[in-house]
mmCIF file of C-alpha atoms and ligand atoms in Angstrom:
data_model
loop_
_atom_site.group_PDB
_atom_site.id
_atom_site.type_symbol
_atom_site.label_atom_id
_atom_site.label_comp_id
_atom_site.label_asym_id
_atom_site.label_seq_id
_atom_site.Cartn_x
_atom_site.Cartn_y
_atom_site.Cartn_z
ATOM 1 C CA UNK A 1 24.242 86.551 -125.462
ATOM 2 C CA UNK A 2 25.484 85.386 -128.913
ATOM 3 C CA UNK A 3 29.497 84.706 -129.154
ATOM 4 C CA UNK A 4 31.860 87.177 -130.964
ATOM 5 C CA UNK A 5 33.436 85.016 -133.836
ATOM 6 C CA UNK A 6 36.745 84.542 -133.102
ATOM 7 C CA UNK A 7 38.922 86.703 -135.732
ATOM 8 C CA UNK A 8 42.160 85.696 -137.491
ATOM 9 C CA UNK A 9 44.698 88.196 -136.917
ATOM 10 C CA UNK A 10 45.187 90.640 -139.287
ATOM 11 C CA UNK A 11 48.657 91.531 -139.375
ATOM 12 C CA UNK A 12 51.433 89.185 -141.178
ATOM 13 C CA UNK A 13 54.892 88.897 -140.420
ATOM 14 C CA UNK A 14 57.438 91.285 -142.314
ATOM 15 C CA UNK A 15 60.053 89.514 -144.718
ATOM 16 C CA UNK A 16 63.493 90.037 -143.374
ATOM 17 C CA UNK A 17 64.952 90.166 -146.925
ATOM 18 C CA UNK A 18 63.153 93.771 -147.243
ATOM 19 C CA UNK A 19 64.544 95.918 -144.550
ATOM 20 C CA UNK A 20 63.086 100.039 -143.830
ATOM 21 C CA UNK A 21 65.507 102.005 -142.138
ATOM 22 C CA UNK A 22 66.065 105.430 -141.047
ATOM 23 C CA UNK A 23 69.711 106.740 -140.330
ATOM 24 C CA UNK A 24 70.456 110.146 -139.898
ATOM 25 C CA UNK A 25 68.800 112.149 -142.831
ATOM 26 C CA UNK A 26 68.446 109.133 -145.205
ATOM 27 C CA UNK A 27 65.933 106.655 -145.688
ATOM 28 C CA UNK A 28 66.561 103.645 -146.996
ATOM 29 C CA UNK A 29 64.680 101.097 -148.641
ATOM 30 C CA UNK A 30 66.604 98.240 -150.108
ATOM 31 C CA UNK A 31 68.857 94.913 -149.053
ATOM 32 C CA UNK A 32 71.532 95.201 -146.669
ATOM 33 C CA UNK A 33 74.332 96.168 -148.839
ATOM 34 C CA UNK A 34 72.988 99.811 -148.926
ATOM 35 C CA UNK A 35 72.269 99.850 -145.251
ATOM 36 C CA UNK A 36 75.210 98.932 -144.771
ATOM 37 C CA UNK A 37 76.853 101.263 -146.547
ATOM 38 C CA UNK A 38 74.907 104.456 -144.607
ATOM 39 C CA UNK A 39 75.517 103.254 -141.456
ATOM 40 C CA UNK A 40 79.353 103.304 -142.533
ATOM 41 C CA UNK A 41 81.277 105.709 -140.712
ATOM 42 C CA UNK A 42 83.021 106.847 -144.635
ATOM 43 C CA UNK A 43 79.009 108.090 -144.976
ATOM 44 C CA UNK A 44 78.551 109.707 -141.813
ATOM 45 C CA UNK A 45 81.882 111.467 -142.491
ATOM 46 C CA UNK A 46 81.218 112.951 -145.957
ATOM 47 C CA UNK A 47 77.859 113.603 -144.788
ATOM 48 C CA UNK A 48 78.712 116.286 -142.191
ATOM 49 C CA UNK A 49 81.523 117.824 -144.901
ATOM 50 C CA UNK A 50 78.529 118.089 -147.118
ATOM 51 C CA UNK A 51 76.265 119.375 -144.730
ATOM 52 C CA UNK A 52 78.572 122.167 -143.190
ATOM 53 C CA UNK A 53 79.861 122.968 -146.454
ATOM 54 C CA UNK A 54 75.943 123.931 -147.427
ATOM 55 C CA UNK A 55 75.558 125.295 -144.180
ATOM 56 C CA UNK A 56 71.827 124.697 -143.313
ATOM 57 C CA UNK A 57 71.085 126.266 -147.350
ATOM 58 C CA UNK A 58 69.707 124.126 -149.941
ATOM 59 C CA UNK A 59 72.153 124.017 -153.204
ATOM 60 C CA UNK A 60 69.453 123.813 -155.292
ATOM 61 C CA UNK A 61 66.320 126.702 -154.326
ATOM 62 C CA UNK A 62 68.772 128.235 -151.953
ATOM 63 C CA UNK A 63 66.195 127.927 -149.034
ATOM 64 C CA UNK A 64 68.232 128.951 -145.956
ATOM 65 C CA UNK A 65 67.745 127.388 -142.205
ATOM 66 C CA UNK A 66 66.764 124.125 -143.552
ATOM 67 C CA UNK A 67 67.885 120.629 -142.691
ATOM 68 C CA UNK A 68 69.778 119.483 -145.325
ATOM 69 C CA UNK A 69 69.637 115.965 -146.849
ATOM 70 C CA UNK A 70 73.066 114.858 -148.843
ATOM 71 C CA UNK A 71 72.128 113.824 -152.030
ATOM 72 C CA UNK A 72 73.740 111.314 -154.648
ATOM 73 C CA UNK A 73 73.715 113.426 -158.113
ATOM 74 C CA UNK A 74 74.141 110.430 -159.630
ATOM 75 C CA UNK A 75 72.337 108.086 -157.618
ATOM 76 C CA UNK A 76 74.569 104.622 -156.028
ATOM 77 C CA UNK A 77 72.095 102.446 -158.319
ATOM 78 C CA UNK A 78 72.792 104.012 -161.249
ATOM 79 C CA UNK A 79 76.703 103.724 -160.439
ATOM 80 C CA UNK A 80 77.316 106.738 -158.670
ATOM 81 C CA UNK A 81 80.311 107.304 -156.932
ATOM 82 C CA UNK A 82 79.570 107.267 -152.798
ATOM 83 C CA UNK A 83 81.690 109.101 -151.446
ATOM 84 C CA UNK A 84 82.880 111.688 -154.150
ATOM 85 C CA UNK A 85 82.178 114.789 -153.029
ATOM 86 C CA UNK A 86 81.504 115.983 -157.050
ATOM 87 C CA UNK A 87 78.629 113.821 -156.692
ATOM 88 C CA UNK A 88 77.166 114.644 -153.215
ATOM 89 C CA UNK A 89 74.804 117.939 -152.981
ATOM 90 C CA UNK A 90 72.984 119.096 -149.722
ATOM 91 C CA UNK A 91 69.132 119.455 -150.686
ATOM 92 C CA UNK A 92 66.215 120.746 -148.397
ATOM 93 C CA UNK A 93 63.814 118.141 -148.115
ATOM 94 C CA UNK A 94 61.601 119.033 -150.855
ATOM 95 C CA UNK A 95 64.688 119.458 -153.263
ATOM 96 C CA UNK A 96 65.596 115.846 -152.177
ATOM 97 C CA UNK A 97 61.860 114.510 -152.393
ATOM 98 C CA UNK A 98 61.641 115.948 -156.136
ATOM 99 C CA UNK A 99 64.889 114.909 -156.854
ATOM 100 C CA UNK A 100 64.541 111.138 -155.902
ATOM 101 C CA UNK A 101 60.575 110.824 -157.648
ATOM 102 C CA UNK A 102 62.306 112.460 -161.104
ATOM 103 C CA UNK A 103 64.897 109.943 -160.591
ATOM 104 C CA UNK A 104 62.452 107.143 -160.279
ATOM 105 C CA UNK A 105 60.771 107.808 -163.170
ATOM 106 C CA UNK A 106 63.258 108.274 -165.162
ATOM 107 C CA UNK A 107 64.157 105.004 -164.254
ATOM 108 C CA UNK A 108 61.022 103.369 -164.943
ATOM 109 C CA UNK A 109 61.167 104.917 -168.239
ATOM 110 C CA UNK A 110 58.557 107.447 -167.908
ATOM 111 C CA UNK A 111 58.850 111.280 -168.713
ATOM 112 C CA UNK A 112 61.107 113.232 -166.269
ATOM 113 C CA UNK A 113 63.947 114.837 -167.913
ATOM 114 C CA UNK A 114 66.535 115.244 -164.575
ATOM 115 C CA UNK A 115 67.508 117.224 -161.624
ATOM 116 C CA UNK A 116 67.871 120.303 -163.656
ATOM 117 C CA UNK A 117 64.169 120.725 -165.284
ATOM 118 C CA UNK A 118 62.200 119.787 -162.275
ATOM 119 C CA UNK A 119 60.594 122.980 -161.624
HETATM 120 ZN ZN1 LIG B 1 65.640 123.165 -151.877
#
């Protein structure tokens, strides 16, 4: 019987300077500064005013029952205020998904005219 080639393994270790977190209802994707600052317990506090404020209904389509994600109107990287509550909505999830992908390409330059046209 003919030997299996040994094989290299496939997977490589992850960079420690990139970190992929989930916290509560935010997923983060950056350096530590950021993770930081939703693991702070300011966050977590504004967070649950938000979210009771909305109480389980999306500010934006008004879908009721939901789970609602607090959302930076102006977003922390494009020098948003953290913790003001003028700048925090609740979203549903899809509200929050289009939301953050108009954001990003607004960013990158592309078309996307903001949070209000997204429909
Ligand atoms: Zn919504």
């Amino acid at each position: 019987m003919a030997r299996l080639p040994t094989l290299r393994p496939t997977l490589r270790t992850l960079s420690t300077r990139s970190v992929v977190a989930i916290r509560g209802d935010a997923m983060v994707r950056s350096a530590k500064p950021t993770l930081d600052f939703y693991g702070s317990a300011a966050w977590k506090a504004i967070r649950l005013e938000v979210q009771r404020a909305c109480k389980r209904t999306c500010q934006r389509c008004g879908k009721t029952d939901t789970r609602i994600y607090v959302d930076h109107i102006i977003e922390l990287q494009d020098g948003g205020a953290p913790l003001e509550r003028s700048n925090l909505i609740g979203l549903c999830a899809v509200c929050h998904g289009k939301k953050t992908a108009a954001v990003r390409l607004e960013r990158q330059g592309r078309t996307g005219s903001g949070f209000v046209s997204l429909d």
